[in-house]
PDB file of C-alpha atoms in Angstrom:
ATOM      1  CA  MET W   1      -0.013  -0.173   0.103  1.00  0.00           C
ATOM      2  CA  ASN W   2       1.283   3.336  -0.944  1.00  0.00           C
ATOM      3  CA  ARG W   3       2.940   5.175   2.440  1.00  0.00           C
ATOM      4  CA  LYS W   4       1.090   8.218   1.725  1.00  0.00           C
ATOM      5  CA  ILE W   5      -2.251   6.796   1.176  1.00  0.00           C
ATOM      6  CA  LEU W   6      -1.674   5.009   4.557  1.00  0.00           C
ATOM      7  CA  PHE W   7      -0.334   8.116   6.434  1.00  0.00           C
ATOM      8  CA  PHE W   8      -3.548   9.831   5.366  1.00  0.00           C
ATOM      9  CA  LEU W   9      -5.603   7.257   7.058  1.00  0.00           C
ATOM     10  CA  ILE W  10      -3.562   6.943  10.067  1.00  0.00           C
ATOM     11  CA  ALA W  11      -3.504  10.764  10.273  1.00  0.00           C
ATOM     12  CA  VAL W  12      -7.174  11.517   9.916  1.00  0.00           C
ATOM     13  CA  PHE W  13      -8.433   8.090  11.780  1.00  0.00           C
ATOM     14  CA  THR W  14      -6.004   9.465  14.987  1.00  0.00           C
ATOM     15  CA  SER W  15      -7.844  12.787  14.550  1.00  0.00           C
ATOM     16  CA  LEU W  16     -11.171  11.462  14.776  1.00  0.00           C
ATOM     17  CA  GLN W  17     -10.068   9.005  17.547  1.00  0.00           C
ATOM     18  CA  ALA W  18      -8.997  12.319  19.522  1.00  0.00           C
ATOM     19  CA  PHE W  19     -12.326  13.874  19.280  1.00  0.00           C
ATOM     20  CA  ALA W  20     -14.528  11.057  19.795  1.00  0.00           C
ATOM     21  CA  GLN W  21     -15.316  12.052  23.496  1.00  0.00           C
ATOM     22  CA  THR W  22     -16.419  15.745  22.335  1.00  0.00           C
ATOM     23  CA  ASP W  23     -18.002  17.475  19.574  1.00  0.00           C
ATOM     24  CA  LEU W  24     -15.752  16.460  16.384  1.00  0.00           C
ATOM     25  CA  ILE W  25     -16.609  20.140  15.156  1.00  0.00           C
ATOM     26  CA  GLU W  26     -17.079  22.256  18.445  1.00  0.00           C
ATOM     27  CA  ILE W  27     -17.123  25.939  17.858  1.00  0.00           C
ATOM     28  CA  LYS W  28     -15.846  27.951  20.369  1.00  0.00           C
ATOM     29  CA  ASN W  29     -15.635  31.623  21.525  1.00  0.00           C
ATOM     30  CA  ASP W  30     -12.373  32.679  20.879  1.00  0.00           C
ATOM     31  CA  GLU W  31      -9.720  35.784  21.398  1.00  0.00           C
ATOM     32  CA  GLN W  32      -6.521  36.574  19.556  1.00  0.00           C
ATOM     33  CA  LYS W  33      -4.191  39.472  19.016  1.00  0.00           C
ATOM     34  CA  LEU W  34      -3.934  39.790  15.174  1.00  0.00           C
ATOM     35  CA  LYS W  35      -2.515  42.974  13.287  1.00  0.00           C
ATOM     36  CA  GLU W  36      -2.471  44.898  16.569  1.00  0.00           C
ATOM     37  CA  ARG W  37      -5.734  44.610  17.236  1.00  0.00           C
ATOM     38  CA  ASN W  38      -7.169  42.294  20.261  1.00  0.00           C
ATOM     39  CA  LEU W  39     -10.221  40.543  18.140  1.00  0.00           C
ATOM     40  CA  LYS W  40     -12.647  38.353  19.912  1.00  0.00           C
ATOM     41  CA  GLY W  41     -14.525  35.753  17.274  1.00  0.00           C
ATOM     42  CA  ILE W  42     -14.714  32.234  17.172  1.00  0.00           C
ATOM     43  CA  SER W  43     -12.529  28.924  16.160  1.00  0.00           C
ATOM     44  CA  ALA W  44     -12.637  25.095  15.845  1.00  0.00           C
ATOM     45  CA  THR W  45     -10.535  22.785  14.964  1.00  0.00           C
ATOM     46  CA  VAL W  46      -9.817  21.639  11.391  1.00  0.00           C
ATOM     47  CA  TYR W  47      -8.385  19.077   8.971  1.00  0.00           C
ATOM     48  CA  GLY W  48      -5.127  19.906   7.054  1.00  0.00           C
ATOM     49  CA  ASP W  49      -1.904  21.710   6.792  1.00  0.00           C
ATOM     50  CA  ALA W  50      -1.719  25.590   6.228  1.00  0.00           C
ATOM     51  CA  ASP W  51      -1.573  24.957   2.357  1.00  0.00           C
ATOM     52  CA  TYR W  52      -4.902  22.864   2.374  1.00  0.00           C
ATOM     53  CA  VAL W  53      -6.660  24.746   5.094  1.00  0.00           C
ATOM     54  CA  TRP W  54      -5.960  28.376   3.257  1.00  0.00           C
ATOM     55  CA  ARG W  55      -6.775  26.906  -0.339  1.00  0.00           C
ATOM     56  CA  GLN W  56     -10.335  25.782   1.051  1.00  0.00           C
ATOM     57  CA  TRP W  57     -11.040  28.974   3.243  1.00  0.00           C
ATOM     58  CA  LYS W  58     -10.150  31.616   0.286  1.00  0.00           C
ATOM     59  CA  ASP W  59     -12.369  29.565  -1.938  1.00  0.00           C
ATOM     60  CA  PHE W  60     -14.918  29.680   0.639  1.00  0.00           C
ATOM     61  CA  VAL W  61     -14.787  33.124   0.959  1.00  0.00           C
ATOM     62  CA  LYS W  62     -14.636  33.933  -2.732  1.00  0.00           C
ATOM     63  CA  SER W  63     -17.629  31.885  -3.065  1.00  0.00           C
ATOM     64  CA  LYS W  64     -20.137  33.197  -0.286  1.00  0.00           C
ATOM     65  CA  TRP W  65     -19.185  37.131  -1.194  1.00  0.00           C
ATOM     66  CA  GLU W  66     -17.003  37.320  -3.822  1.00  0.00           C
ATOM     67  CA  GLU W  67     -13.851  38.617  -1.940  1.00  0.00           C
ATOM     68  CA  LYS W  68     -10.165  37.526  -2.504  1.00  0.00           C
ATOM     69  CA  GLY W  69      -8.628  39.328   0.835  1.00  0.00           C
ATOM     70  CA  LYS W  70      -4.674  38.749   1.358  1.00  0.00           C
ATOM     71  CA  LEU W  71      -3.119  36.227   3.006  1.00  0.00           C
ATOM     72  CA  LYS W  72       0.048  37.488   5.028  1.00  0.00           C
ATOM     73  CA  LYS W  73       2.305  35.836   8.039  1.00  0.00           C
ATOM     74  CA  ASN W  74      -0.527  33.224   8.284  1.00  0.00           C
ATOM     75  CA  VAL W  75      -3.546  35.726   8.600  1.00  0.00           C
ATOM     76  CA  PHE W  76      -6.246  36.217   6.191  1.00  0.00           C
ATOM     77  CA  HIS W  77      -7.397  39.750   6.182  1.00  0.00           C
ATOM     78  CA  VAL W  78     -10.446  41.320   4.246  1.00  0.00           C
ATOM     79  CA  GLU W  79     -10.738  44.870   4.394  1.00  0.00           C
ATOM     80  CA  LYS W  80     -14.010  47.185   4.906  1.00  0.00           C
ATOM     81  CA  THR W  81     -16.060  44.499   3.264  1.00  0.00           C
ATOM     82  CA  THR W  82     -19.822  43.853   3.993  1.00  0.00           C
ATOM     83  CA  ILE W  83     -20.875  40.100   4.426  1.00  0.00           C
ATOM     84  CA  GLU W  84     -24.843  40.393   3.898  1.00  0.00           C
ATOM     85  CA  GLN W  85     -25.144  36.510   4.814  1.00  0.00           C
ATOM     86  CA  ILE W  86     -24.177  37.758   8.727  1.00  0.00           C
ATOM     87  CA  THR W  87     -24.427  41.500   9.125  1.00  0.00           C
ATOM     88  CA  ASN W  88     -25.280  45.051   7.400  1.00  0.00           C
ATOM     89  CA  HIS W  89     -22.390  46.383   9.574  1.00  0.00           C
ATOM     90  CA  GLN W  90     -19.275  47.100   7.500  1.00  0.00           C
ATOM     91  CA  GLY W  91     -15.890  46.130   9.022  1.00  0.00           C
ATOM     92  CA  ASP W  92     -12.899  43.556   8.636  1.00  0.00           C
ATOM     93  CA  LEU W  93     -12.746  39.822   8.376  1.00  0.00           C
ATOM     94  CA  PHE W  94      -9.778  38.435  10.004  1.00  0.00           C
ATOM     95  CA  THR W  95      -8.882  34.656   9.955  1.00  0.00           C
ATOM     96  CA  SER W  96      -6.096  32.740  11.595  1.00  0.00           C
ATOM     97  CA  PHE W  97      -4.653  29.450  10.963  1.00  0.00           C
ATOM     98  CA  THR W  98      -2.382  27.722  14.024  1.00  0.00           C
ATOM     99  CA  PRO W  99      -1.242  24.210  13.275  1.00  0.00           C
ATOM    100  CA  GLN W 100      -1.180  22.251  16.183  1.00  0.00           C
ATOM    101  CA  ASP W 101       1.508  19.613  17.104  1.00  0.00           C
ATOM    102  CA  GLY W 102       1.117  16.066  16.242  1.00  0.00           C
ATOM    103  CA  GLU W 103       1.395  13.374  13.601  1.00  0.00           C
ATOM    104  CA  HIS W 104      -1.314  14.036  11.975  1.00  0.00           C
ATOM    105  CA  PRO W 105      -2.113  17.583  10.081  1.00  0.00           C
ATOM    106  CA  GLN W 106      -4.608  19.859  11.619  1.00  0.00           C
ATOM    107  CA  GLY W 107      -5.117  23.029  13.548  1.00  0.00           C
ATOM    108  CA  LYS W 108      -6.961  25.940  14.797  1.00  0.00           C
ATOM    109  CA  LEU W 109      -8.871  28.167  12.591  1.00  0.00           C
ATOM    110  CA  PHE W 110      -9.942  31.550  14.316  1.00  0.00           C
ATOM    111  CA  VAL W 111     -12.125  34.001  12.611  1.00  0.00           C
ATOM    112  CA  SER W 112     -13.378  37.444  13.557  1.00  0.00           C
ATOM    113  CA  PHE W 113     -15.402  40.275  12.076  1.00  0.00           C
ATOM    114  CA  ALA W 114     -14.701  43.602  13.424  1.00  0.00           C
ATOM    115  CA  VAL W 115     -16.950  46.529  12.811  1.00  0.00           C
ATOM    116  CA  GLY W 116     -14.345  48.905  14.743  1.00  0.00           C
ATOM    117  CA  HIS W 117     -11.076  48.735  15.748  1.00  0.00           C
ATOM    118  CA  GLU W 118     -11.607  46.578  18.336  1.00  0.00           C
ATOM    119  CA  ILE W 119     -15.359  46.215  18.093  1.00  0.00           C
ATOM    120  CA  CYS W 120     -16.356  42.606  16.819  1.00  0.00           C
ATOM    121  CA  LEU W 121     -19.014  40.351  16.351  1.00  0.00           C
ATOM    122  CA  THR W 122     -20.055  38.852  19.640  1.00  0.00           C
ATOM    123  CA  GLU W 123     -22.641  37.035  21.312  1.00  0.00           C
ATOM    124  CA  GLU W 124     -23.101  39.608  24.002  1.00  0.00           C
ATOM    125  CA  LYS W 125     -22.930  42.799  21.653  1.00  0.00           C
ATOM    126  CA  PHE W 126     -24.270  41.222  18.134  1.00  0.00           C
ATOM    127  CA  PRO W 127     -26.333  38.048  19.257  1.00  0.00           C
ATOM    128  CA  GLU W 128     -28.029  37.936  16.201  1.00  0.00           C
ATOM    129  CA  ASP W 129     -25.445  38.613  13.606  1.00  0.00           C
ATOM    130  CA  TYR W 130     -22.827  36.744  15.754  1.00  0.00           C
ATOM    131  CA  ALA W 131     -25.158  33.705  15.360  1.00  0.00           C
ATOM    132  CA  LYS W 132     -25.228  33.754  11.663  1.00  0.00           C
ATOM    133  CA  MET W 133     -21.487  34.071  11.498  1.00  0.00           C
ATOM    134  CA  LYS W 134     -21.342  30.795  13.743  1.00  0.00           C
ATOM    135  CA  LYS W 135     -23.746  29.278  11.157  1.00  0.00           C
ATOM    136  CA  LEU W 136     -21.660  30.153   8.387  1.00  0.00           C
ATOM    137  CA  PHE W 137     -18.328  29.087  10.145  1.00  0.00           C
ATOM    138  CA  ARG W 138     -19.959  25.710  11.273  1.00  0.00           C
ATOM    139  CA  GLU W 139     -20.492  25.021   7.018  1.00  0.00           C
ATOM    140  CA  PHE W 140     -16.891  25.757   6.550  1.00  0.00           C
ATOM    141  CA  VAL W 141     -15.907  23.395   9.126  1.00  0.00           C
ATOM    142  CA  ASN W 142     -18.528  20.722   8.168  1.00  0.00           C
ATOM    143  CA  ASP W 143     -17.262  20.911   4.506  1.00  0.00           C
ATOM    144  CA  ASN W 144     -13.594  20.635   5.773  1.00  0.00           C
ATOM    145  CA  TRP W 145     -14.386  17.504   7.628  1.00  0.00           C
ATOM    146  CA  THR W 146     -16.569  16.086   5.260  1.00  0.00           C
ATOM    147  CA  ASP W 147     -13.852  16.294   2.511  1.00  0.00           C
ATOM    148  CA  ALA W 148     -11.418  14.865   4.758  1.00  0.00           C
ATOM    149  CA  LEU W 149     -13.496  11.782   5.849  1.00  0.00           C
ATOM    150  CA  THR W 150     -14.723  11.211   2.713  1.00  0.00           C
ATOM    151  CA  LYS W 151     -11.223  10.792   1.087  1.00  0.00           C
ATOM    152  CA  THR W 152     -10.381   8.507   4.077  1.00  0.00           C
ATOM    153  CA  LYS W 153     -13.856   6.404   3.269  1.00  0.00           C
ATOM    154  CA  GLU W 154     -12.777   6.146  -0.375  1.00  0.00           C
ATOM    155  CA  GLN W 155      -9.115   5.318   0.503  1.00  0.00           C
ATOM    156  CA  GLN W 156     -10.118   2.602   3.379  1.00  0.00           C
ATOM    157  CA  GLU W 157     -12.511   1.196   0.815  1.00  0.00           C
ATOM    158  CA  ASP W 158      -9.974   0.424  -1.402  1.00  0.00           C
ATOM    159  CA  ARG W 159      -7.533  -0.758   1.058  1.00  0.00           C
ATOM    160  CA  LEU W 160     -10.161  -3.586   2.067  1.00  0.00           C
ATOM    161  CA  LYS W 161     -10.647  -4.430  -1.701  1.00  0.00           C
ATOM    162  CA  GLY W 162      -6.559  -5.051  -1.416  1.00  0.00           C
ATOM    163  CA  ILE W 163      -6.468  -7.048   1.466  1.00  0.00           C
ATOM    164  CA  GLU W 164      -9.470  -9.243   0.022  1.00  0.00           C
ATOM    165  CA  ARG W 165      -7.749  -9.722  -3.090  1.00  0.00           C
ATOM    166  CA  LYS W 166      -4.402 -11.038  -0.910  1.00  0.00           C
ATOM    167  CA  ILE W 167      -6.907 -13.747   0.880  1.00  0.00           C
ATOM    168  CA  LYS W 168      -8.206 -14.772  -2.310  1.00  0.00           C
ATOM    169  CA  GLN W 169      -4.595 -15.158  -3.510  1.00  0.00           C
ATOM    170  CA  HIS W 170      -3.501 -17.263  -0.636  1.00  0.00           C
ATOM    171  CA  ASP W 171      -6.716 -19.297  -0.928  1.00  0.00           C
ATOM    172  CA  LYS W 172      -5.858 -20.094  -4.479  1.00  0.00           C
ATOM    173  CA  LYS W 173      -2.366 -20.806  -3.454  1.00  0.00           C
ATOM    174  CA  ILE W 174      -3.686 -23.103  -0.795  1.00  0.00           C
ATOM    175  CA  LEU W 175      -5.794 -24.955  -3.103  1.00  0.00           C
ATOM    176  CA  ALA W 176      -3.020 -25.509  -5.593  1.00  0.00           C
ATOM    177  CA  LEU W 177      -0.561 -26.907  -2.915  1.00  0.00           C
ATOM    178  CA  LYS W 178      -3.336 -29.350  -1.580  1.00  0.00           C
ATOM    179  CA  LYS W 179      -3.516 -30.367  -5.304  1.00  0.00           C
ATOM    180  CA  GLU W 180       0.233 -30.885  -5.618  1.00  0.00           C
ATOM    181  CA  VAL W 181       0.266 -32.943  -1.986  1.00  0.00           C
ATOM    182  CA  ARG W 182      -2.845 -34.938  -3.737  1.00  0.00           C
ATOM    183  CA  LYS W 183      -0.902 -35.782  -6.827  1.00  0.00           C
ATOM    184  CA  SER W 184       2.717 -36.481  -5.017  1.00  0.00           C
ATOM    185  CA  LYS W 185       0.891 -39.030  -2.877  1.00  0.00           C
ATOM    186  CA  LYS W 186      -1.056 -40.637  -5.533  1.00  0.00           C
ATOM    187  CA  ALA W 187       2.576 -40.696  -7.771  1.00  0.00           C
ATOM    188  CA  ILE W 188       4.141 -42.559  -4.402  1.00  0.00           C
ATOM    189  CA  LYS W 189       1.496 -45.502  -4.792  1.00  0.00           C
ATOM    190  CA  LYS W 190       2.463 -46.346  -8.223  1.00  0.00           C
ATOM    191  CA  THR W 191       6.252 -46.027  -8.038  1.00  0.00           C
ATOM    192  CA  ASP W 192       8.370 -48.692  -6.863  1.00  0.00           C
ATOM    193  CA  ASP W 193      11.523 -46.486  -7.289  1.00  0.00           C
ATOM    194  CA  SER W 194      12.729 -45.454  -3.521  1.00  0.00           C
ATOM    195  CA  ARG W 195      14.717 -42.753  -4.759  1.00  0.00           C
ATOM    196  CA  GLU W 196      11.501 -41.111  -6.453  1.00  0.00           C
ATOM    197  CA  GLU W 197       9.656 -42.017  -3.296  1.00  0.00           C
ATOM    198  CA  PHE W 198      11.960 -39.927  -1.507  1.00  0.00           C
ATOM    199  CA  ASP W 199      11.482 -36.961  -4.106  1.00  0.00           C
ATOM    200  CA  TYR W 200       7.783 -37.154  -3.447  1.00  0.00           C
ATOM    201  CA  GLN W 201       8.039 -37.250   0.161  1.00  0.00           C
ATOM    202  CA  ASN W 202       9.944 -34.189  -0.073  1.00  0.00           C
ATOM    203  CA  GLN W 203       7.673 -32.165  -2.317  1.00  0.00           C
ATOM    204  CA  ILE W 204       4.837 -33.299   0.231  1.00  0.00           C
ATOM    205  CA  LYS W 205       6.831 -31.960   3.234  1.00  0.00           C
ATOM    206  CA  VAL W 206       7.769 -28.556   1.489  1.00  0.00           C
ATOM    207  CA  ALA W 207       4.126 -28.252   0.006  1.00  0.00           C
ATOM    208  CA  GLU W 208       2.217 -29.322   3.509  1.00  0.00           C
ATOM    209  CA  GLU W 209       4.824 -26.310   5.075  1.00  0.00           C
ATOM    210  CA  ALA W 210       4.041 -23.981   2.362  1.00  0.00           C
ATOM    211  CA  ILE W 211       0.039 -24.610   2.835  1.00  0.00           C
ATOM    212  CA  GLU W 212       0.545 -23.722   6.708  1.00  0.00           C
ATOM    213  CA  THR W 213       2.868 -20.506   5.811  1.00  0.00           C
ATOM    214  CA  ASN W 214      -0.389 -19.381   3.286  1.00  0.00           C
ATOM    215  CA  LYS W 215      -3.206 -20.220   6.079  1.00  0.00           C
ATOM    216  CA  ALA W 216      -1.057 -18.244   8.999  1.00  0.00           C
ATOM    217  CA  GLN W 217      -0.752 -15.271   6.277  1.00  0.00           C
ATOM    218  CA  ARG W 218      -4.252 -15.784   5.531  1.00  0.00           C
ATOM    219  CA  ASP W 219      -5.161 -15.277   9.050  1.00  0.00           C
ATOM    220  CA  ARG W 220      -3.206 -12.488   9.919  1.00  0.00           C
ATOM    221  CA  LEU W 221      -4.982 -10.777   6.739  1.00  0.00           C
ATOM    222  CA  GLU W 222      -8.319 -11.751   7.954  1.00  0.00           C
ATOM    223  CA  GLU W 223      -7.789 -10.011  11.413  1.00  0.00           C
ATOM    224  CA  ARG W 224      -6.414  -7.129   9.540  1.00  0.00           C
ATOM    225  CA  LEU W 225      -9.666  -6.859   7.568  1.00  0.00           C
ATOM    226  CA  LYS W 226     -12.140  -7.010  10.522  1.00  0.00           C
ATOM    227  CA  HIS W 227     -10.339  -4.229  12.145  1.00  0.00           C
ATOM    228  CA  ASP W 228      -9.835  -2.193   9.218  1.00  0.00           C
ATOM    229  CA  GLU W 229     -13.853  -2.953   8.461  1.00  0.00           C
ATOM    230  CA  GLN W 230     -14.303  -1.343  12.261  1.00  0.00           C
ATOM    231  CA  ILE W 231     -12.543   1.488  11.211  1.00  0.00           C
ATOM    232  CA  LEU W 232     -14.587   1.907   8.041  1.00  0.00           C
ATOM    233  CA  LEU W 233     -17.840   1.640   9.985  1.00  0.00           C
ATOM    234  CA  GLU W 234     -16.433   4.737  12.288  1.00  0.00           C
ATOM    235  CA  VAL W 235     -15.423   6.844   9.575  1.00  0.00           C
ATOM    236  CA  GLU W 236     -18.851   6.348   8.051  1.00  0.00           C
ATOM    237  CA  ASP W 237     -20.766   7.137  11.384  1.00  0.00           C
ATOM    238  CA  LYS W 238     -18.870  10.223  11.872  1.00  0.00           C
ATOM    239  CA  LEU W 239     -19.662  11.436   8.444  1.00  0.00           C
ATOM    240  CA  LYS W 240     -23.216  10.706   8.795  1.00  0.00           C
ATOM    241  CA  ALA W 241     -23.290  12.395  11.836  1.00  0.00           C
ATOM    242  CA  ILE W 242     -21.667  15.780  10.459  1.00  0.00           C
ATOM    243  CA  GLN W 243     -23.905  15.568   7.243  1.00  0.00           C
ATOM    244  CA  ALA W 244     -27.022  15.105   9.720  1.00  0.00           C
ATOM    245  CA  ARG W 245     -25.906  18.526  11.446  1.00  0.00           C
TER     246      ARG W 245
END
């Protein structure tokens, strides 16, 4: 199996396990200092490295209100804009991404909409606009995790098919070896040559050892298949849960 695909599967599933006890896409109130401003906003954990997340976020912003914005030092800034889906107030949209340490690519995405130098859309001051902002942000986070989970599901399905193919190969090999044993045993009954009998006995021994080796390898593949089928079920359950939100 391609090592990059295997790493992707392990990475995403490790991320899923880390959030198993909480809301996979929990959105929290948060604060950050960006561009010399103390900003209040919301944040959530998203999947991917900086390039992956920024590519998704810029496409999302452009698709929603046709704004391009500027990305500098891991801060995405849209100046003097009006986001009709959120508020009638003009302001600045700030987004930052902070990668998180670990074996899997993910990080915290923070979003704030400032209608003044440090006056932001918060639940206390602008409850209706804040709710709209949170809803729009959740849409992005949902899409982000849905994309990651969908890729994981597809690659896990391919992985299972690969294991099933290997199991079938072992089954065919075992059948062929058993046929070889039967053939050698029949040949022993027909020969009077002790040397030939010795050769046939040796062939039987080699074939039977190969049968046991293939059975052991097949059993290990069966265990892996069961384990990976469980992973697929869990990924599918989490994907359904996100899509149902």
